[in-house]
GROMACS .gro file of C-alpha atoms in nm:
model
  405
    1UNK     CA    1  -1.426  -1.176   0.768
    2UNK     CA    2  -1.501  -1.007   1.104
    3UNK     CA    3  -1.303  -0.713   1.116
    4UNK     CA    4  -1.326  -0.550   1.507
    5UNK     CA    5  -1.000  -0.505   1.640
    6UNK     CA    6  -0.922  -0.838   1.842
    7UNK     CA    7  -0.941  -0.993   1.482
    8UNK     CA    8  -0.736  -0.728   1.349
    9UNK     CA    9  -0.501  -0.777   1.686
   10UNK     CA   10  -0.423  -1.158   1.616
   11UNK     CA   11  -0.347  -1.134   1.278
   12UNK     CA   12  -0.137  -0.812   1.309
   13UNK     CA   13   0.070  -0.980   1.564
   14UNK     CA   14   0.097  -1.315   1.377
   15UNK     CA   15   0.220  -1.079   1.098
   16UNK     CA   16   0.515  -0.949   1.304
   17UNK     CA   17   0.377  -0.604   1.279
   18UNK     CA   18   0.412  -0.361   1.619
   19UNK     CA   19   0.193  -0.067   1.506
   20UNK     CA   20  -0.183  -0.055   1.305
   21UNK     CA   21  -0.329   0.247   1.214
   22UNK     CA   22  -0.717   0.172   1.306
   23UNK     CA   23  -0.860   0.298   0.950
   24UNK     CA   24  -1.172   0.420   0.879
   25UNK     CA   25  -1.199   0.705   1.218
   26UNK     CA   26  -1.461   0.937   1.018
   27UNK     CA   27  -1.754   0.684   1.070
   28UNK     CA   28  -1.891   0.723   1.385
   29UNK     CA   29  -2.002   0.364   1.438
   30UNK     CA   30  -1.656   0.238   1.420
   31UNK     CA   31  -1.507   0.529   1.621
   32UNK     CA   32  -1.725   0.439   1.900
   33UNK     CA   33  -1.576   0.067   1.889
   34UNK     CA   34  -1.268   0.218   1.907
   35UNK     CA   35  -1.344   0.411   2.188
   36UNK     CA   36  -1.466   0.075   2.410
   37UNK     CA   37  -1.177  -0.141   2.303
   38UNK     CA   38  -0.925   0.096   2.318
   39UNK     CA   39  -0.707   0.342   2.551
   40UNK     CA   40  -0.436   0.624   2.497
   41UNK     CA   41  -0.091   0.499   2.611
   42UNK     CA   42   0.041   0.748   2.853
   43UNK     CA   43  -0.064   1.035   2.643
   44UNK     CA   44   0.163   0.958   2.366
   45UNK     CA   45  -0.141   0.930   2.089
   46UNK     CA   46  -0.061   0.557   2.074
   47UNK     CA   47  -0.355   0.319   2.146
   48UNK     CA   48  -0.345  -0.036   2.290
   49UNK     CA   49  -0.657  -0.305   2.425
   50UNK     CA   50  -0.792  -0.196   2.705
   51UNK     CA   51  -0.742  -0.581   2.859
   52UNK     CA   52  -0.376  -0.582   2.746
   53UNK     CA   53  -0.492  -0.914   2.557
   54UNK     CA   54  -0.223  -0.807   2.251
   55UNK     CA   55   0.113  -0.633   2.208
   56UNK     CA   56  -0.036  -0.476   1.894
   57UNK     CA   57  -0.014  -0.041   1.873
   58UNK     CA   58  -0.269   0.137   1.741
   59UNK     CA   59  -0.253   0.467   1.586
   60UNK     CA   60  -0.548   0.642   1.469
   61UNK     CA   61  -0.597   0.663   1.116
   62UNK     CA   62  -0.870   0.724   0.799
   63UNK     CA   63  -0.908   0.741   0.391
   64UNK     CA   64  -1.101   0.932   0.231
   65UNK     CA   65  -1.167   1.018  -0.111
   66UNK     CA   66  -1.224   1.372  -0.229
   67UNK     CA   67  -1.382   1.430  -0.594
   68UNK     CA   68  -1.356   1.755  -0.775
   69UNK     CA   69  -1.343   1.949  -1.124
   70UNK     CA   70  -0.994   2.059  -1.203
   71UNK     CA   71  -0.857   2.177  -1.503
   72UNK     CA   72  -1.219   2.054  -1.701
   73UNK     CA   73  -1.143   1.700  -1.573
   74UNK     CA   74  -1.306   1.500  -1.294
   75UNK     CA   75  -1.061   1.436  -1.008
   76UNK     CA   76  -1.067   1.136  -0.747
   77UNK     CA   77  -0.776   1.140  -0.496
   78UNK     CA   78  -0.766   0.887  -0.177
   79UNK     CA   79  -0.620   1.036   0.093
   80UNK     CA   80  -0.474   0.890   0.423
   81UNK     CA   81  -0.497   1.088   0.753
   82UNK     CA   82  -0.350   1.000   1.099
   83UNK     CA   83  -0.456   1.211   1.367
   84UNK     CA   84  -0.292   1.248   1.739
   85UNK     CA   85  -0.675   1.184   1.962
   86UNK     CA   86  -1.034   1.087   1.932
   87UNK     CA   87  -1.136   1.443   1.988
   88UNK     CA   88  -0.983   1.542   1.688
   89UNK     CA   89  -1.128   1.270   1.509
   90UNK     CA   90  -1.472   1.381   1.637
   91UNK     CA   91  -1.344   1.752   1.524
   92UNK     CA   92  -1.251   1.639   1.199
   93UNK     CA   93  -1.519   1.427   1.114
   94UNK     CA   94  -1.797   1.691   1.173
   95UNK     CA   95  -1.622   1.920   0.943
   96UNK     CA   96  -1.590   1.670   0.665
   97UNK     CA   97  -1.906   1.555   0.731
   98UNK     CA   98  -2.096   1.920   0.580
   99UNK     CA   99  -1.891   1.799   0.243
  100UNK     CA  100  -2.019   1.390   0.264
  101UNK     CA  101  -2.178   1.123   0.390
  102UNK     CA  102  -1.951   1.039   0.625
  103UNK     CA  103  -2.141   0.754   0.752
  104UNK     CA  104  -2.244   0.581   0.448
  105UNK     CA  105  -1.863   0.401   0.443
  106UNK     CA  106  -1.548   0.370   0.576
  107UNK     CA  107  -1.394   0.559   0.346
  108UNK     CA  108  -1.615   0.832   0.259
  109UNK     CA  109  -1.654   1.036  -0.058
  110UNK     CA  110  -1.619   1.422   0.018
  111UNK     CA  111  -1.725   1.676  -0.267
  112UNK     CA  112  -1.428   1.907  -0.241
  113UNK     CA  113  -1.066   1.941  -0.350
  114UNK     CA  114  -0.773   1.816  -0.198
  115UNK     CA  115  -0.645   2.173  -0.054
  116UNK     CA  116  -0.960   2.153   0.077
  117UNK     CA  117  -0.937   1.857   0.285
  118UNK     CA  118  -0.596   1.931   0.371
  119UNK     CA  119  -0.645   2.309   0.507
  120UNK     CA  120  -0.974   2.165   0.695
  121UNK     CA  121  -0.823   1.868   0.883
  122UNK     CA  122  -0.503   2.058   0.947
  123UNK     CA  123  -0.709   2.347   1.100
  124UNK     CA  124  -0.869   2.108   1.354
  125UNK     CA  125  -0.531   2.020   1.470
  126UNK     CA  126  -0.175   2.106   1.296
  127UNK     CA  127  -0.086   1.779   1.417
  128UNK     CA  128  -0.322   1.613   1.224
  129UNK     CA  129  -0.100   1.425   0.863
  130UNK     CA  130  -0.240   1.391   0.554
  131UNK     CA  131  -0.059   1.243   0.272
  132UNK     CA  132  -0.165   1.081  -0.067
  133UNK     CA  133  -0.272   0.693  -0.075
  134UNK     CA  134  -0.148   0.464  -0.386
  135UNK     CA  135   0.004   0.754  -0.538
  136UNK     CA  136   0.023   0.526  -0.891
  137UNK     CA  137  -0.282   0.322  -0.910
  138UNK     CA  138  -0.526   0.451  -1.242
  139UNK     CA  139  -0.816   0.484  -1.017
  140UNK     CA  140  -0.821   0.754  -0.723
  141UNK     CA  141  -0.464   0.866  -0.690
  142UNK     CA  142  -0.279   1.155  -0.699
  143UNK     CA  143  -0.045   1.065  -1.031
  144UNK     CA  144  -0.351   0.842  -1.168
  145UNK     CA  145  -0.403   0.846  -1.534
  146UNK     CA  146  -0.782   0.844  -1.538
  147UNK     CA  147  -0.811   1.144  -1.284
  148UNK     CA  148  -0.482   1.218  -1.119
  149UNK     CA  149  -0.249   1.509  -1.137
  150UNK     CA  150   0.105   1.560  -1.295
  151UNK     CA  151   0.279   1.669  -0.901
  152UNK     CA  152   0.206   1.722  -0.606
  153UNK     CA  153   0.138   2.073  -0.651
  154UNK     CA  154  -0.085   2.063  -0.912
  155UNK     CA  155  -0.303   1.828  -0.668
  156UNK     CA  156  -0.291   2.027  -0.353
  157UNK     CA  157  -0.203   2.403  -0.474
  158UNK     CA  158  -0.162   2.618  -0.200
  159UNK     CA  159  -0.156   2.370   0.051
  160UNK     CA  160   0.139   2.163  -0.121
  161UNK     CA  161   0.379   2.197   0.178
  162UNK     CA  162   0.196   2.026   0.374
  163UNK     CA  163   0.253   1.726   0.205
  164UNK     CA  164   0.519   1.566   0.366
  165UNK     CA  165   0.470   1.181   0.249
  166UNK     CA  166   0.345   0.928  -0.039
  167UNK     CA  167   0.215   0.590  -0.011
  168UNK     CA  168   0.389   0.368  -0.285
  169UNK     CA  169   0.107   0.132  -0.363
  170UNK     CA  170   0.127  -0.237  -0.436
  171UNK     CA  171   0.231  -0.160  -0.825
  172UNK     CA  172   0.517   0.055  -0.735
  173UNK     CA  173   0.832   0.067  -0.574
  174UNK     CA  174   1.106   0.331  -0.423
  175UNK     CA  175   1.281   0.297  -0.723
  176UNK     CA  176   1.052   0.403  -0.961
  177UNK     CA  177   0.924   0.685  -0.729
  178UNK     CA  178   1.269   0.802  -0.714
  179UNK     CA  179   1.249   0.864  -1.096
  180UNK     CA  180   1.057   1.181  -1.023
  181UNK     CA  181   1.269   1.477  -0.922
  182UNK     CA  182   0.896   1.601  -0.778
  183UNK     CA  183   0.917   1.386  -0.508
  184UNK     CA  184   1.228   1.430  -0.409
  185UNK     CA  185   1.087   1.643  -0.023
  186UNK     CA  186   0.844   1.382   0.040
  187UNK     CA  187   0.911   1.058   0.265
  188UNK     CA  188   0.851   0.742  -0.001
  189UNK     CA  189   0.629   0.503   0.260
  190UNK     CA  190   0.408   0.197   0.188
  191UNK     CA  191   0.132   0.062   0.424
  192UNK     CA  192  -0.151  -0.182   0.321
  193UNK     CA  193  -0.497  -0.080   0.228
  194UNK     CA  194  -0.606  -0.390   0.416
  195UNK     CA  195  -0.960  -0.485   0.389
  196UNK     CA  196  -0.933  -0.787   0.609
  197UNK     CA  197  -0.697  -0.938   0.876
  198UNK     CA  198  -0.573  -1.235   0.686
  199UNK     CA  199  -0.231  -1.257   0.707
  200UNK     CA  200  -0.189  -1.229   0.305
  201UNK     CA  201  -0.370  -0.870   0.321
  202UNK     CA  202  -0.257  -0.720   0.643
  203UNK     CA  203   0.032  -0.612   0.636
  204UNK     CA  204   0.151  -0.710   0.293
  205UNK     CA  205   0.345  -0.359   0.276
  206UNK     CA  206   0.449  -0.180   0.576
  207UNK     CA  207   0.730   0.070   0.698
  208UNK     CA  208   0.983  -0.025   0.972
  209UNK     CA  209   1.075   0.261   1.204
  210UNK     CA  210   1.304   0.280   1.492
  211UNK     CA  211   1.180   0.517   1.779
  212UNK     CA  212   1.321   0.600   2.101
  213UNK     CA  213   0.997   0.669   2.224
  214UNK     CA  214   0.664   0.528   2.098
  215UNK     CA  215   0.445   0.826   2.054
  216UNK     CA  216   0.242   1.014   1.753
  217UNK     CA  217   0.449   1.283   1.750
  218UNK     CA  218   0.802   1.098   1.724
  219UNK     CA  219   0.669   0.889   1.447
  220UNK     CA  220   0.502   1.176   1.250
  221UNK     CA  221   0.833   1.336   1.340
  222UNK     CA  222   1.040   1.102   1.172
  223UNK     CA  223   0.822   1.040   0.872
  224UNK     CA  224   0.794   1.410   0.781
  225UNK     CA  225   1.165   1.470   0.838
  226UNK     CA  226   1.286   1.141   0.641
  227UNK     CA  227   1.518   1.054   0.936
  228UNK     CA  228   1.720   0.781   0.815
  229UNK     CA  229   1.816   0.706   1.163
  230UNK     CA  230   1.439   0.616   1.234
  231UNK     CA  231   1.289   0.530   0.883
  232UNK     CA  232   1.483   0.193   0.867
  233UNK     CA  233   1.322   0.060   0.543
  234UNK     CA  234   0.996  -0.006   0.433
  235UNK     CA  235   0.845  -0.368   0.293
  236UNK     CA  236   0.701  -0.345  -0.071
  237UNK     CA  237   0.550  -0.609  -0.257
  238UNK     CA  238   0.732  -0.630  -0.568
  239UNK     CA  239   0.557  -0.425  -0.800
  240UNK     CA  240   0.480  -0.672  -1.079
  241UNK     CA  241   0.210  -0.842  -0.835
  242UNK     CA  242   0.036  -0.551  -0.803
  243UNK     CA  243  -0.269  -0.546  -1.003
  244UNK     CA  244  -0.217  -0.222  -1.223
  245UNK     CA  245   0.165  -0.271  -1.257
  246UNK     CA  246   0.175  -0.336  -1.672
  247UNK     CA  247  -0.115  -0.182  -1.951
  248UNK     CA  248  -0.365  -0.445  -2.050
  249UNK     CA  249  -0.689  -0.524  -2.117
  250UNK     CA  250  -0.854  -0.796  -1.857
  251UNK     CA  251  -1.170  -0.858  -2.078
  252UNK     CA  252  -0.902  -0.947  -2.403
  253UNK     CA  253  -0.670  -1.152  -2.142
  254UNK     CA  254  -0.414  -0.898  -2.320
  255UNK     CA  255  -0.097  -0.708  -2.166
  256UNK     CA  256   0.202  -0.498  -2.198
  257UNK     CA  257   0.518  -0.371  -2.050
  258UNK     CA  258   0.586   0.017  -2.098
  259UNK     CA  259   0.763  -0.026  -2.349
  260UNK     CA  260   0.538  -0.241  -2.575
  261UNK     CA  261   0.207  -0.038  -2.492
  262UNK     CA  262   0.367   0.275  -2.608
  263UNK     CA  263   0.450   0.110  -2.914
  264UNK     CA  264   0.086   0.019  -2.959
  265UNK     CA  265   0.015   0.381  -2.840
  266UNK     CA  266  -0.189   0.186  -2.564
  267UNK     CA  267  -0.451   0.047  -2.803
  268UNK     CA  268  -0.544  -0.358  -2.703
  269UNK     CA  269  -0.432  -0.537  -3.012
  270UNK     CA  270  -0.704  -0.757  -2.965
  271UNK     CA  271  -1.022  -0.537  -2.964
  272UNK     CA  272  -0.901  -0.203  -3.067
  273UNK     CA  273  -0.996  -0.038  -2.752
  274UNK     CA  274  -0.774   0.190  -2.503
  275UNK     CA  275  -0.637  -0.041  -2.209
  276UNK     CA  276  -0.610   0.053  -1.874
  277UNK     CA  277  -0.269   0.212  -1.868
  278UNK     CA  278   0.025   0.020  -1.630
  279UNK     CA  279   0.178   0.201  -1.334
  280UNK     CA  280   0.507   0.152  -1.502
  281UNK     CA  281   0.408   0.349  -1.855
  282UNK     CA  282   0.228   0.616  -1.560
  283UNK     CA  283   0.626   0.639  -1.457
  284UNK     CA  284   0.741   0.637  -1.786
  285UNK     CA  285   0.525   0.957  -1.863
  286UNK     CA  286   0.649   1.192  -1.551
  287UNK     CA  287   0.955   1.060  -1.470
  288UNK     CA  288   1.267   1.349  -1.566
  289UNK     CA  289   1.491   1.085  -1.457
  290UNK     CA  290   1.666   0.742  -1.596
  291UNK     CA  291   1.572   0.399  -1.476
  292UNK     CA  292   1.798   0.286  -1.184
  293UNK     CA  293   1.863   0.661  -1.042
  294UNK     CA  294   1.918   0.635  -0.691
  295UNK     CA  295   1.911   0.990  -0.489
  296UNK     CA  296   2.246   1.088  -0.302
  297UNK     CA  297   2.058   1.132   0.025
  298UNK     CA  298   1.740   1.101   0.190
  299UNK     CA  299   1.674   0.745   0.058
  300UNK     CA  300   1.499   0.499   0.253
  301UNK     CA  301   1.621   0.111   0.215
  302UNK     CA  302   1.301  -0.108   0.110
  303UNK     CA  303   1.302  -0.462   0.078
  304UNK     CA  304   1.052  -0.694  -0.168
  305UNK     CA  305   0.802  -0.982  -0.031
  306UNK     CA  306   0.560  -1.189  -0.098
  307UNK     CA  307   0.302  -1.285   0.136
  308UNK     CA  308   0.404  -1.621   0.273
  309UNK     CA  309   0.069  -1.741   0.246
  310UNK     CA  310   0.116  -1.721  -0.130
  311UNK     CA  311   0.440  -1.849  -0.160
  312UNK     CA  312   0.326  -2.172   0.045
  313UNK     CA  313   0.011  -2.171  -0.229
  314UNK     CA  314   0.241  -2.158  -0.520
  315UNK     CA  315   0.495  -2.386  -0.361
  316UNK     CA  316   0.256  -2.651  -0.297
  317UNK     CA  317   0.042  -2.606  -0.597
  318UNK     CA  318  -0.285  -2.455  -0.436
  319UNK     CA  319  -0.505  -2.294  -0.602
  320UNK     CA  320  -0.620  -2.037  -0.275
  321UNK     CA  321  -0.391  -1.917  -0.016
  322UNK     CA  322  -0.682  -1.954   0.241
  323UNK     CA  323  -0.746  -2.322   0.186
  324UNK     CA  324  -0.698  -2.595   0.464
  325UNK     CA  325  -0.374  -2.697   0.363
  326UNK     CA  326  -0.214  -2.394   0.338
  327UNK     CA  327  -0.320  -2.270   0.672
  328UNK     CA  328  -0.208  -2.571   0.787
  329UNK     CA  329   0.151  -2.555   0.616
  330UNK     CA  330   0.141  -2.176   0.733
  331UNK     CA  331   0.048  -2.223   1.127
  332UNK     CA  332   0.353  -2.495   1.165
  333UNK     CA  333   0.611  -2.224   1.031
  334UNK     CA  334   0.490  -1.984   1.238
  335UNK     CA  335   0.464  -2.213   1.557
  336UNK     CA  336   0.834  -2.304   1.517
  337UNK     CA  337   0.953  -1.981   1.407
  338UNK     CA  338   0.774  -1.677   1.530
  339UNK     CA  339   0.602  -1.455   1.281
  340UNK     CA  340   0.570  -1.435   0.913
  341UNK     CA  341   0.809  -1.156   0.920
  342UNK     CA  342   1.063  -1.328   1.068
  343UNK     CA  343   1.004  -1.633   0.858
  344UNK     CA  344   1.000  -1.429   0.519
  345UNK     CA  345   1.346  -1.219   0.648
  346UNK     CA  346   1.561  -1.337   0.919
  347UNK     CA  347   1.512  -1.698   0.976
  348UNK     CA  348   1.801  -1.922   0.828
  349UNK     CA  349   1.803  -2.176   0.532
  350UNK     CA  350   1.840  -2.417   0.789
  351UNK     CA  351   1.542  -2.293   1.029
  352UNK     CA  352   1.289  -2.284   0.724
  353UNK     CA  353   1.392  -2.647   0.660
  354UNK     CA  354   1.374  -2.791   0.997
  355UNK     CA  355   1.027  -2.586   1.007
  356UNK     CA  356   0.907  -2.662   0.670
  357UNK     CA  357   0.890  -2.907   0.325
  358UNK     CA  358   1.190  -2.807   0.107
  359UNK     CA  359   0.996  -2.683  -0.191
  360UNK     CA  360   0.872  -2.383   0.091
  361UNK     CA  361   1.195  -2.273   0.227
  362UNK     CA  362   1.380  -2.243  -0.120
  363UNK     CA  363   1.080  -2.029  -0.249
  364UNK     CA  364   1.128  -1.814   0.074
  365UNK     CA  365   1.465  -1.788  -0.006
  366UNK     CA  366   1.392  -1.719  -0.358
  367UNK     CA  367   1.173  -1.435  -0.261
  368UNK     CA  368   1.415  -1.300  -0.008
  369UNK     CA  369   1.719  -1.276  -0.270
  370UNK     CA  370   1.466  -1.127  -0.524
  371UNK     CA  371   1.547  -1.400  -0.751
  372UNK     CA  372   1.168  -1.509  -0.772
  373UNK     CA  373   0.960  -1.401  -1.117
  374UNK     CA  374   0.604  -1.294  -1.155
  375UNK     CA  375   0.423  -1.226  -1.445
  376UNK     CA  376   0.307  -0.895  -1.366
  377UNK     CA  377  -0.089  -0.793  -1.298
  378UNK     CA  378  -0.278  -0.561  -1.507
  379UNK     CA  379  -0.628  -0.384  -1.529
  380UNK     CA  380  -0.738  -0.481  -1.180
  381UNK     CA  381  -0.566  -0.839  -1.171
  382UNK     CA  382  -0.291  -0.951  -0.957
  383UNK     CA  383   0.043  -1.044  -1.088
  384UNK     CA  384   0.122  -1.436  -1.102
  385UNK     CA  385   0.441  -1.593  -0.964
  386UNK     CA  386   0.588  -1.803  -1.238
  387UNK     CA  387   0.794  -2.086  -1.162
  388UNK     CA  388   0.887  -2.182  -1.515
  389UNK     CA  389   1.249  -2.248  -1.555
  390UNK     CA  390   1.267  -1.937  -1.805
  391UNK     CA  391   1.226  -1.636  -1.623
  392UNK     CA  392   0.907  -1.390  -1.731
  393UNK     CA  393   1.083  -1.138  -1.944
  394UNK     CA  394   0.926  -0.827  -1.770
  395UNK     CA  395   1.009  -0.567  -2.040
  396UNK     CA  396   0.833  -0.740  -2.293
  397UNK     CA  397   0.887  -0.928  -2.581
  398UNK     CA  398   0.892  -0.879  -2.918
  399UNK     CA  399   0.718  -1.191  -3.009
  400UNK     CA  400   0.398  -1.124  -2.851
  401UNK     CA  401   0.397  -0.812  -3.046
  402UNK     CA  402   0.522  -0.880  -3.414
  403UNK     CA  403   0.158  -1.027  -3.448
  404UNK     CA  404   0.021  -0.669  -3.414
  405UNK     CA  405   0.236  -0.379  -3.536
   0.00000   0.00000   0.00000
């Protein structure tokens, strides 16, 4: 897929999103596109097309991942920055640049630690926001199992006020980050790791804020205060899709809820080998609170979807979301109704029926009312809807493990 940022622009706006972060600022190849094809709004460090050819925002944005020895234990953390102007970006990326390659990728690996990163980039600019990407996922996150941290302070020491936000990650939820009294001063966001414009990767997580005035600081404003008047709520995919979201062993076609893996102290039945621990056993470790506690303030609504591309695959019985018929299926409902947004959460029964075969709009609705199961990924594969009349029992079942203990 061609990612340049007309591509990024259609899809964005198909979406029903109204503000992109670019990615990637520290390499200087892709800064310089940005450069030609974009220009500041107004000095409000909000970017648009030069030819005015989309009603997509841009803000500029980067991930990097920072590797480092910490308590004798390699660390990998991605981070996410968002920075106000392009000469900051060029500011920033020089200094990071003495600690990595920064050309080598889009998100580059720095050999340093996260207070590191943080105190650099924030000395450029104290406008400049950092905050921790996929804070769950095994791999290259702050909580990971393989080489994460226990909180945030343990992560980013003396520069732990700073942190002001946490990206929920496909195989987690507001719910379950609410679990953790450690989080309780830092805004609970989601935004996609997109690595193409397809309408099933863009934008499959986002956060909806309400501003009075586009600009970078208003929105970094309300993200680091946790303004309920201006974080609205934020679009998660439910957290059994993602592809870490249960223990399990890929190789061994083996998994298991929380529950189950601790009772197989999270050996794989099958082989005898460790598995690559869930997100939801990850929760289970650091959370000091019950499932279902909901904070008395400061608690952003959220909302769970599917990507309408995959619920037209799964209603229809296709094996790819990108193939001819689904685009197809997926171009008429958004010709008659708008954007995927709006046709995953406003449009009526009626509307997605008029616009759409019947097996398609009760799915959407389905999804909408949470109502919908998936079997939930594990070890780097993506959960599966399942439209068996019995609903996937996601706690796990004591069946599938009388076998082994």
């Amino acid at each position: 897929m061609n990612m340049v940022i007309s591509e990024i622009s259609k899809y964005a706006q198909v979406k029903g999103l109204g503000l992109v972060g670019t990615g990637d600022f520290t390499h200087p190849r892709w800064c310089k596109e940005l450069r030609q094809e974009l220009e500041e709004v107004e000095s409000t460090g909000i970017l648009r097309l030069k030819d005015h050819s989309s009603a997509i925002y841009y803000i500029i944005s980067g991930e990097v991942c920072t590797v480092f020895e910490s308590g004798n234990k390699s660390r990998k953390i991605h981070h996410v920055m968002m920075v106000p102007d392009f000469e900051t970006a060029d500011q920033i990326r020089d200094r990071l640049a003495r600690f990595g390659d920064v050309e080598v990728d889009g998100r580059p690996t720095l050999m340093m630690t996260a207070a590191e990163l943080v105190e650099e980039v924030t000395s450029v600019s104290r406008e400049t926001f950092v905050f921790p990407a996929h804070i769950w996922t095994p791999w290259y996150s702050l909580f990971g199992s393989i080489g994460g941290f226990d909180s945030v302070e343990e992560c980013y020491e003396d520069q732990s006020s700073k942190i002001l936000a946490a990206e929920t990650g496909l195989s987690s939820d507001p719910p379950m980050n609410w679990r953790l009294s450690n989080l309780d001063g830092v805004a609970i966001i989601s935004n996609s790791d997109a690595h193409s414009p397809w309408p099933w990767r863009i934008g499959r997580e986002a956060t909806c804020v309400n501003l009075n005035h586009l600009s970078y600081s208003e929105l970094i404003s309300a993200i680091s205060t946790r303004s309920l008047a201006q974080i609205e709520l934020t679009i998660e995919v439910d957290p059994a899709y993602g592809k870490y979201h249960w223990s399990g062993h890929r190789k061994c076609g083996f998994s298991a809820s929380a529950q189950d893996a601790l009772k197989l102290k999270n050996i794989c039945p099958k082989c005898g080998r460790r598995m690559t621990k869930g997100v939801d056993l990850r929760v289970e470790e650091l959370a000091d609170r019950l499932e279902g506690f909901t904070p008395n303030s400061g608690c952003t609504n959220f909302v769970r979807l599917l990507p309408l591309h995959e619920v037209i695959a799964t209603a229809t019985g296709s094996v790819e979301p990108s193939t001819k018929s689904v685009w197809e299926k997926y171009d008429a409902l958004i010709g008659k109704l708008g954007t995927e947004f709006r046709v995953m959460l406003d449009a009526s029964r009626e509307d997605l029926l008029n616009a759409t075969d019947p097996a398609i709009a009760d799915l959407v609705m389905k999804v909408r009312s949470n109502m919908l199961s998936v079997k939930p990924g594990y070890d780097g594969t993506y959960g599966q809807i399942d439209l068996s009349p019995k609903p996937f029992d996601r706690t796990g079942s004591k069946s599938r493990l009388e076998n082994f203990i």
